[in-house]
Amino acid sequence: MIAYRLIQAQEPPRIQDVPKPSPGPGQLLIKVGGCGLCHTDLMLMKRTTAEWSNMPPPLTLGHEIAGWVSQIGQGVVGFRSGEPVAVVPLWGSCGHCAPCRRGEENFCYHNSRLIGAGVGFDGGLAEYILAEARFVVPMGDFDPVLAAPLTDAGLTTYTAIKPALSTLIPGSTAVVIGVGGLGLLGVQFLRTLCSARVIAVDNDKTHLELAKAHGADNTLSSDTSTAEQIQDITSGVGANFVLDCVGAESTLKTGVAALARLGRLTLVGAALKTIPFGLHEIPWGAQLATSMNGGTANLREVIELARLGRIETIVDRYPLTHVEDAYRDLVDGKLRGRAVCIPETAEQMS
Ligand code: NAD
Ligand code: ZN
Ligand code: ZN
């Protein structure tokens, strides 16, 4: 089968012919229907050998994966051959701590590092992928190409938004900063799950238009006056919830300045910048939170929302053999939605 592989740290990945794997006990072999591309892949391509530490390349990239069950390993029950499935990206969880038992494996108490599909294990930019059955979620008859971005872009934003939902009552305001792959799904979750006013912030006009078309009440360009504009729209109250899908110093500053008292700002964007935290630095009673991907329980819910048509994945399709064009378009900011690479063998299936 073909796979897009990082052979050595900091060398450009390339398409290789590799043997098709077979599932061991507890595993499923999944025929990949689509694999979404993420900024994290670009970060992994730049990682030094030292940063890879004890799980270095070679490996197949790609962690936004959906497809069909192809072979069922010994001891796995509850899956049918040919059934459409989606895969959670993070695989480092213990399976027995309290968050794991709740299906919040992403918050496992014992998982100290990011490890999973395409990070430490072979990922989904290939015709087939092996996954432990406990990280695989059946999804009825849902199209794997549309499901792939839901496993990371969708699952991350849903998991970040869910704890804020009880405060997002009529008259409240939610802001999404950065409405690209993640944020456009964030806007749609807010639109379908709560009655807050939804404000989208970005510096890309096309993305703001898409956000408007997918449920944002207001769209604002991202600059030093954005927080003031949010304060104006909310008559000086501020936003009850801010989801920062960028994580730059400027967006964090905007988020805090736009936040209402008792509001919540959740950071998922990985620009890795920081802002001061102190008694008079953030609004009284406000909560600052981070969130990382999501677990199997939330992935089921996200897929259900998509199956009901409550959210729409906006996909830019690329044949797997054109994966490098897709990464280039991601880097150049040319994507409309999420880039999904589709193996030729999957095209024949659907
Ligand atoms: P994307 O490129 O699809 O979208 C980013 C959006 O942010 C674009 O619309 C861009 O125009 C906008 N933007 C950039 N700078 C901005 C600014 N200063 N103000 C407002 N908008 C700005 O990226 P994505 O795939 O949506 O990923 C977003 C971030 O989330 C990345 O940093 C990625 O690494 C991170 N991420 C985090 C998790 C997690 O679990 N925490 C999971 C996946 C991705
Ligand atoms: Zn990702
Ligand atoms: Zn655990």
Short mmCIF file of C-alpha atoms and ligand atoms in Angstrom, two decimals:
data_model
loop_
_atom_site.label_atom_id
_atom_site.label_comp_id
_atom_site.label_asym_id
_atom_site.label_seq_id
_atom_site.Cartn_x
_atom_site.Cartn_y
_atom_site.Cartn_z
CA MET A 1 0.00 0.00 0.00
CA ILE A 2 1.12 3.62 -0.31
CA ALA A 3 1.76 5.82 2.72
CA TYR A 4 3.05 9.36 3.24
CA ARG A 5 6.01 8.88 5.56
CA LEU A 6 8.38 10.97 7.58
CA ILE A 7 11.51 8.89 7.22
CA GLN A 8 13.92 11.01 9.27
CA ALA A 9 13.52 14.02 11.53
CA GLN A 10 13.46 17.33 9.61
CA GLU A 11 13.62 15.67 6.19
CA PRO A 12 10.70 16.24 3.78
CA PRO A 13 8.23 13.33 4.10
CA ARG A 14 7.55 11.27 0.97
CA ILE A 15 5.15 8.73 -0.45
CA GLN A 16 6.45 5.18 -0.02
CA ASP A 17 5.27 1.70 -0.83
CA VAL A 18 4.98 -0.22 2.44
CA PRO A 19 3.50 -3.60 3.39
CA LYS A 20 -0.20 -3.61 4.30
CA PRO A 21 -0.32 -4.31 8.07
CA SER A 22 -2.45 -6.99 9.72
CA PRO A 23 -4.32 -6.52 12.98
CA GLY A 24 -2.99 -8.09 16.17
CA PRO A 25 -5.18 -8.95 19.18
CA GLY A 26 -7.41 -6.01 20.17
CA GLN A 27 -6.74 -4.15 16.93
CA LEU A 28 -8.70 -3.23 13.82
CA LEU A 29 -7.33 -2.80 10.33
CA ILE A 30 -9.12 0.20 8.85
CA LYS A 31 -9.30 0.99 5.16
CA VAL A 32 -8.76 4.75 5.13
CA GLY A 33 -11.59 6.72 3.52
CA GLY A 34 -10.10 10.13 4.27
CA CYS A 35 -7.37 11.69 6.38
CA GLY A 36 -7.47 15.39 7.27
CA LEU A 37 -4.35 17.56 7.45
CA CYS A 38 -3.53 19.59 10.55
CA HIS A 39 -1.02 22.25 11.57
CA THR A 40 0.37 19.77 14.08
CA ASP A 41 1.71 17.70 11.15
CA LEU A 42 3.74 20.73 10.01
CA MET A 43 5.14 21.09 13.53
CA LEU A 44 6.05 17.37 13.53
CA MET A 45 7.88 17.78 10.21
CA LYS A 46 10.11 20.39 11.90
CA ARG A 47 10.80 18.38 15.07
CA THR A 48 14.45 17.60 15.79
CA THR A 49 15.64 14.07 16.60
CA ALA A 50 16.01 15.13 20.26
CA GLU A 51 12.39 16.40 20.33
CA TRP A 52 11.13 13.06 18.99
CA SER A 53 12.97 11.42 21.95
CA ASN A 54 12.03 7.74 22.32
CA MET A 55 9.48 7.50 19.48
CA PRO A 56 11.35 8.75 16.42
CA PRO A 57 10.44 8.40 12.74
CA PRO A 58 10.08 6.59 10.39
CA LEU A 59 6.32 6.83 10.63
CA THR A 60 3.26 7.55 8.51
CA LEU A 61 1.79 11.01 9.18
CA GLY A 62 -1.88 11.95 9.59
CA HIS A 63 -4.17 11.88 12.63
CA GLU A 64 -7.65 12.89 11.36
CA ILE A 65 -8.84 9.50 10.24
CA ALA A 66 -12.07 7.82 9.17
CA GLY A 67 -12.70 4.82 6.95
CA TRP A 68 -14.15 1.32 6.96
CA VAL A 69 -13.36 -1.73 9.11
CA SER A 70 -11.30 -4.02 6.90
CA GLN A 71 -10.07 -6.77 9.26
CA ILE A 72 -10.96 -7.52 12.87
CA GLY A 73 -8.20 -8.61 15.28
CA GLN A 74 -8.52 -11.41 17.82
CA GLY A 75 -10.71 -10.56 20.81
CA VAL A 76 -12.39 -7.52 19.25
CA VAL A 77 -16.17 -7.58 19.46
CA GLY A 78 -18.90 -5.17 18.35
CA PHE A 79 -17.50 -4.20 14.94
CA ARG A 80 -18.64 -5.40 11.51
CA SER A 81 -16.38 -5.77 8.50
CA GLY A 82 -17.06 -2.93 6.03
CA GLU A 83 -18.62 -0.68 8.70
CA PRO A 84 -17.72 3.06 8.56
CA VAL A 85 -15.66 4.14 11.59
CA ALA A 86 -13.78 7.17 12.91
CA VAL A 87 -10.61 7.10 15.01
CA VAL A 88 -9.69 9.33 17.98
CA PRO A 89 -6.18 10.70 17.42
CA LEU A 90 -4.67 10.44 20.93
CA TRP A 91 -3.64 6.90 21.87
CA GLY A 92 -1.48 7.36 24.97
CA SER A 93 -4.23 6.87 27.56
CA CYS A 94 -4.21 4.19 30.27
CA GLY A 95 -7.83 3.05 29.82
CA HIS A 96 -8.55 2.73 33.55
CA CYS A 97 -8.31 6.18 35.23
CA ALA A 98 -11.48 8.20 35.85
CA PRO A 99 -11.30 10.38 32.66
CA CYS A 100 -10.51 7.29 30.54
CA ARG A 101 -13.50 5.42 32.02
CA ARG A 102 -15.71 8.39 31.10
CA GLY A 103 -14.50 8.29 27.48
CA GLU A 104 -12.35 11.40 28.04
CA GLU A 105 -9.13 9.57 27.15
CA ASN A 106 -7.58 12.86 26.01
CA PHE A 107 -7.48 13.95 29.68
CA CYS A 108 -5.99 10.66 30.95
CA TYR A 109 -4.16 11.26 34.25
CA HIS A 110 -1.28 8.99 33.20
CA ASN A 111 -0.67 10.24 29.67
CA SER A 112 2.19 12.71 29.90
CA ARG A 113 2.77 13.30 26.20
CA LEU A 114 1.05 13.70 22.87
CA ILE A 115 1.16 10.29 21.26
CA GLY A 116 -1.18 8.60 18.81
CA ALA A 117 -1.94 8.20 15.13
CA GLY A 118 0.84 9.86 13.13
CA VAL A 119 2.80 10.68 16.32
CA GLY A 120 4.70 7.65 17.58
CA PHE A 121 2.39 5.29 15.65
CA ASP A 122 1.74 5.05 11.90
CA GLY A 123 -0.99 7.53 10.95
CA GLY A 124 -3.75 7.75 8.38
CA LEU A 125 -2.08 9.22 5.29
CA ALA A 126 -2.08 5.70 3.85
CA GLU A 127 -4.45 3.20 2.31
CA TYR A 128 -4.82 1.30 5.60
CA ILE A 129 -4.18 1.99 9.27
CA LEU A 130 -4.02 -0.17 12.37
CA ALA A 131 -5.79 1.12 15.48
CA GLU A 132 -6.62 -0.34 18.86
CA ALA A 133 -10.36 -1.02 18.85
CA ARG A 134 -10.90 1.10 21.98
CA PHE A 135 -9.97 4.23 19.97
CA VAL A 136 -12.40 3.50 17.15
CA VAL A 137 -15.98 4.79 17.01
CA PRO A 138 -18.64 3.29 14.68
CA MET A 139 -20.54 5.96 12.74
CA GLY A 140 -23.52 4.35 11.03
CA ASP A 141 -23.47 5.17 7.33
CA PHE A 142 -21.66 8.52 7.61
CA ASP A 143 -19.18 9.43 4.85
CA PRO A 144 -15.56 8.99 6.05
CA VAL A 145 -14.37 12.01 4.03
CA LEU A 146 -16.75 14.28 5.94
CA ALA A 147 -16.00 12.50 9.22
CA ALA A 148 -12.20 12.73 9.08
CA PRO A 149 -11.95 16.42 10.14
CA LEU A 150 -14.43 15.76 12.94
CA THR A 151 -11.90 13.56 14.77
CA ASP A 152 -9.58 16.49 15.47
CA ALA A 153 -10.87 19.88 14.26
CA GLY A 154 -14.43 18.96 15.34
CA LEU A 155 -13.61 16.95 18.46
CA THR A 156 -11.21 19.60 19.79
CA THR A 157 -13.65 22.49 19.47
CA TYR A 158 -16.63 20.46 20.75
CA THR A 159 -14.64 19.33 23.81
CA ALA A 160 -13.56 22.93 24.48
CA ILE A 161 -17.07 24.36 24.11
CA LYS A 162 -19.05 21.77 26.06
CA PRO A 163 -18.06 22.90 29.61
CA ALA A 164 -19.22 26.47 28.81
CA LEU A 165 -22.64 25.56 27.42
CA SER A 166 -24.65 25.99 30.64
CA THR A 167 -23.70 29.70 30.73
CA LEU A 168 -24.56 30.36 27.08
CA ILE A 169 -28.20 31.29 27.63
CA PRO A 170 -30.24 33.82 25.61
CA GLY A 171 -28.61 37.24 26.00
CA SER A 172 -25.11 35.78 26.37
CA THR A 173 -22.25 36.02 23.89
CA ALA A 174 -19.69 33.52 22.60
CA VAL A 175 -16.65 34.52 20.54
CA VAL A 176 -14.56 32.29 18.30
CA ILE A 177 -11.14 33.70 17.38
CA GLY A 178 -9.64 32.10 14.26
CA VAL A 179 -12.36 30.55 12.10
CA GLY A 180 -10.33 28.13 9.98
CA GLY A 181 -10.46 24.33 10.17
CA LEU A 182 -11.19 24.31 13.90
CA GLY A 183 -13.04 27.59 14.41
CA LEU A 184 -15.59 27.09 11.60
CA LEU A 185 -16.74 23.93 13.34
CA GLY A 186 -16.63 25.80 16.68
CA VAL A 187 -19.06 28.42 15.32
CA GLN A 188 -21.42 25.67 14.15
CA PHE A 189 -21.35 23.81 17.49
CA LEU A 190 -22.21 27.05 19.29
CA ARG A 191 -24.99 27.82 16.82
CA THR A 192 -26.60 24.40 17.23
CA LEU A 193 -25.99 23.81 20.97
CA CYS A 194 -26.78 27.16 22.60
CA SER A 195 -28.66 30.40 22.13
CA ALA A 196 -25.75 32.81 22.67
CA ARG A 197 -24.89 35.50 20.13
CA VAL A 198 -21.93 34.08 18.19
CA ILE A 199 -19.14 36.43 17.10
CA ALA A 200 -16.44 35.19 14.71
CA VAL A 201 -13.05 36.91 14.61
CA ASP A 202 -10.43 36.37 11.90
CA ASN A 203 -8.15 38.33 9.60
CA ASP A 204 -9.19 36.35 6.52
CA LYS A 205 -12.26 37.73 4.74
CA THR A 206 -13.24 34.42 3.11
CA HIS A 207 -13.18 32.63 6.46
CA LEU A 208 -15.32 35.36 8.03
CA GLU A 209 -17.84 35.01 5.19
CA LEU A 210 -17.92 31.23 5.71
CA ALA A 211 -18.43 31.77 9.45
CA LYS A 212 -21.34 34.10 8.72
CA ALA A 213 -22.86 31.54 6.33
CA HIS A 214 -22.50 28.88 9.04
CA GLY A 215 -24.17 30.71 11.88
CA ALA A 216 -22.05 33.60 13.18
CA ASP A 217 -24.22 36.60 14.13
CA ASN A 218 -21.33 39.04 13.82
CA THR A 219 -17.96 38.86 12.10
CA LEU A 220 -15.04 41.05 13.11
CA SER A 221 -11.56 41.46 11.72
CA SER A 222 -8.80 40.71 14.17
CA ASP A 223 -6.89 43.81 15.31
CA THR A 224 -6.24 45.96 18.38
CA SER A 225 -9.82 47.29 18.35
CA THR A 226 -11.57 43.87 18.26
CA ALA A 227 -12.11 43.62 22.03
CA GLU A 228 -13.58 47.11 22.12
CA GLN A 229 -15.97 46.20 19.30
CA ILE A 230 -17.07 43.10 21.24
CA GLN A 231 -17.63 45.26 24.32
CA ASP A 232 -19.74 47.63 22.18
CA ILE A 233 -21.83 44.80 20.69
CA THR A 234 -22.47 43.42 24.21
CA SER A 235 -23.25 46.86 25.75
CA GLY A 236 -20.12 46.71 27.86
CA VAL A 237 -20.80 43.29 29.39
CA GLY A 238 -18.29 41.36 27.29
CA ALA A 239 -18.26 37.77 26.08
CA ASN A 240 -19.35 34.95 28.37
CA PHE A 241 -17.21 32.53 26.41
CA VAL A 242 -14.18 32.98 24.17
CA LEU A 243 -12.68 30.13 22.16
CA ASP A 244 -9.19 31.07 20.98
CA CYS A 245 -8.23 28.86 18.01
CA VAL A 246 -5.02 30.84 17.38
CA GLY A 247 -3.17 31.31 20.68
CA ALA A 248 -1.08 34.31 19.60
CA GLU A 249 -0.29 37.00 22.18
CA SER A 250 -2.59 39.40 20.29
CA THR A 251 -5.54 36.96 20.24
CA LEU A 252 -5.11 36.04 23.92
CA LYS A 253 -5.04 39.75 24.78
CA THR A 254 -8.17 40.32 22.68
CA GLY A 255 -9.86 37.36 24.34
CA VAL A 256 -9.16 38.53 27.90
CA ALA A 257 -10.11 42.13 27.09
CA ALA A 258 -13.36 40.93 25.51
CA LEU A 259 -14.25 38.58 28.38
CA ALA A 260 -17.18 39.27 30.72
CA ARG A 261 -16.92 38.88 34.48
CA LEU A 262 -17.44 35.16 35.30
CA GLY A 263 -16.67 34.41 31.63
CA ARG A 264 -14.53 31.57 30.36
CA LEU A 265 -11.71 31.73 27.84
CA THR A 266 -10.59 28.40 26.42
CA LEU A 267 -7.40 28.17 24.42
CA VAL A 268 -6.95 25.45 21.79
CA GLY A 269 -4.78 27.32 19.23
CA ALA A 270 -1.16 26.23 19.38
CA ALA A 271 0.77 29.44 18.62
CA LEU A 272 2.10 28.78 22.15
CA LYS A 273 2.15 32.38 23.39
CA THR A 274 1.27 33.50 26.92
CA ILE A 275 -0.29 36.45 28.73
CA PRO A 276 0.00 37.61 32.36
CA PHE A 277 -2.40 36.11 34.89
CA GLY A 278 -3.16 38.09 38.06
CA LEU A 279 -5.93 39.45 40.23
CA HIS A 280 -6.44 42.57 38.15
CA GLU A 281 -5.18 41.18 34.81
CA ILE A 282 -8.31 39.19 33.97
CA PRO A 283 -11.98 40.01 34.65
CA TRP A 284 -13.11 39.01 38.14
CA GLY A 285 -14.45 35.50 38.35
CA ALA A 286 -13.23 34.64 34.84
CA GLN A 287 -11.78 31.22 34.08
CA LEU A 288 -8.86 30.65 31.73
CA ALA A 289 -8.70 27.10 30.39
CA THR A 290 -6.86 25.03 27.82
CA SER A 291 -8.20 21.99 26.02
CA MET A 292 -6.53 19.22 24.05
CA ASN A 293 -8.35 17.20 21.37
CA GLY A 294 -11.06 14.91 22.83
CA GLY A 295 -12.09 11.37 23.72
CA THR A 296 -14.36 8.66 22.36
CA ALA A 297 -17.47 9.83 24.26
CA ASN A 298 -17.39 13.27 22.64
CA LEU A 299 -16.44 11.88 19.22
CA ARG A 300 -19.68 9.86 19.24
CA GLU A 301 -21.62 13.05 19.99
CA VAL A 302 -19.83 15.07 17.31
CA ILE A 303 -20.55 12.40 14.68
CA GLU A 304 -24.18 12.28 15.74
CA LEU A 305 -24.50 16.05 15.25
CA ALA A 306 -22.99 15.71 11.77
CA ARG A 307 -25.26 12.78 10.87
CA LEU A 308 -28.27 14.88 11.86
CA GLY A 309 -27.01 17.68 9.61
CA ARG A 310 -26.58 20.11 12.53
CA ILE A 311 -22.96 20.77 11.56
CA GLU A 312 -21.30 20.67 8.17
CA THR A 313 -17.67 19.81 7.51
CA ILE A 314 -16.25 22.01 4.80
CA VAL A 315 -13.75 19.85 2.97
CA ASP A 316 -11.09 20.54 0.32
CA ARG A 317 -10.52 17.13 -1.29
CA TYR A 318 -7.10 15.94 -2.53
CA PRO A 319 -6.04 12.50 -3.82
CA LEU A 320 -3.57 10.98 -1.34
CA THR A 321 -0.94 11.05 -4.09
CA HIS A 322 -1.30 14.89 -4.10
CA VAL A 323 -0.78 15.22 -0.35
CA GLU A 324 2.10 17.65 -0.85
CA ASP A 325 -0.17 20.09 -2.74
CA ALA A 326 -2.59 19.88 0.17
CA TYR A 327 0.10 20.72 2.73
CA ARG A 328 1.28 23.60 0.53
CA ASP A 329 -2.26 25.01 0.40
CA LEU A 330 -2.51 24.65 4.20
CA VAL A 331 0.75 26.56 4.68
CA ASP A 332 -0.24 29.24 2.13
CA GLY A 333 -3.65 29.75 3.77
CA LYS A 334 -5.40 28.76 0.52
CA LEU A 335 -7.87 26.27 2.02
CA ARG A 336 -11.56 27.01 2.23
CA GLY A 337 -12.19 24.35 4.85
CA ARG A 338 -10.19 21.32 5.93
CA ALA A 339 -7.87 19.50 3.52
CA VAL A 340 -8.73 15.80 3.37
CA CYS A 341 -6.54 13.33 1.47
CA ILE A 342 -8.37 10.43 -0.12
CA PRO A 343 -6.59 7.22 -1.18
CA GLU A 344 -7.47 6.03 -4.67
CA THR A 345 -8.63 2.72 -3.15
CA ALA A 346 -11.19 4.65 -1.04
CA GLU A 347 -12.60 6.39 -4.14
CA GLN A 348 -13.35 2.94 -5.53
CA MET A 349 -15.25 2.03 -2.33
CA SER A 350 -17.65 4.99 -2.06
P1 NAD B 1 -6.35 26.99 10.17
O1 NAD B 1 -5.15 27.50 9.47
O2 NAD B 1 -7.32 26.14 9.41
O3 NAD B 1 -7.17 28.20 10.78
C1 NAD B 1 -6.57 29.21 11.52
C2 NAD B 1 -7.44 30.45 11.36
O4 NAD B 1 -6.94 31.46 12.22
C3 NAD B 1 -7.40 31.01 9.95
O5 NAD B 1 -8.71 31.30 9.52
C4 NAD B 1 -6.55 32.26 10.08
O6 NAD B 1 -6.91 33.26 9.15
C5 NAD B 1 -6.89 32.68 11.51
N1 NAD B 1 -5.92 33.55 12.13
C6 NAD B 1 -4.57 33.51 12.08
N2 NAD B 1 -4.03 34.50 12.84
C7 NAD B 1 -5.08 35.16 13.38
C8 NAD B 1 -5.19 36.27 14.26
N3 NAD B 1 -4.11 36.90 14.72
N4 NAD B 1 -6.43 36.67 14.62
C9 NAD B 1 -7.53 36.03 14.17
N5 NAD B 1 -7.48 34.99 13.33
C10 NAD B 1 -6.28 34.56 12.95
O7 NAD B 1 -5.83 26.22 11.47
P2 NAD B 1 -6.61 25.14 12.33
O8 NAD B 1 -6.39 23.80 11.76
O9 NAD B 1 -8.00 25.62 12.56
O10 NAD B 1 -5.79 25.14 13.69
C11 NAD B 1 -5.83 26.24 14.55
C12 NAD B 1 -4.85 26.03 15.68
O11 NAD B 1 -5.29 24.99 16.54
C13 NAD B 1 -3.44 25.63 15.26
O12 NAD B 1 -2.54 26.32 16.08
C14 NAD B 1 -3.39 24.15 15.54
O13 NAD B 1 -2.08 23.68 15.77
C15 NAD B 1 -4.23 24.09 16.79
N6 NAD B 1 -4.82 22.78 17.12
C16 NAD B 1 -4.99 22.51 18.44
C17 NAD B 1 -5.59 21.32 18.83
C18 NAD B 1 -5.80 21.03 20.28
O14 NAD B 1 -6.18 19.89 20.60
N7 NAD B 1 -5.58 21.95 21.19
C19 NAD B 1 -6.04 20.41 17.87
C20 NAD B 1 -5.86 20.74 16.50
C21 NAD B 1 -5.27 21.93 16.15
ZN ZN B 2 -4.36 17.94 14.78
ZN ZN B 3 -6.27 7.08 31.84
#
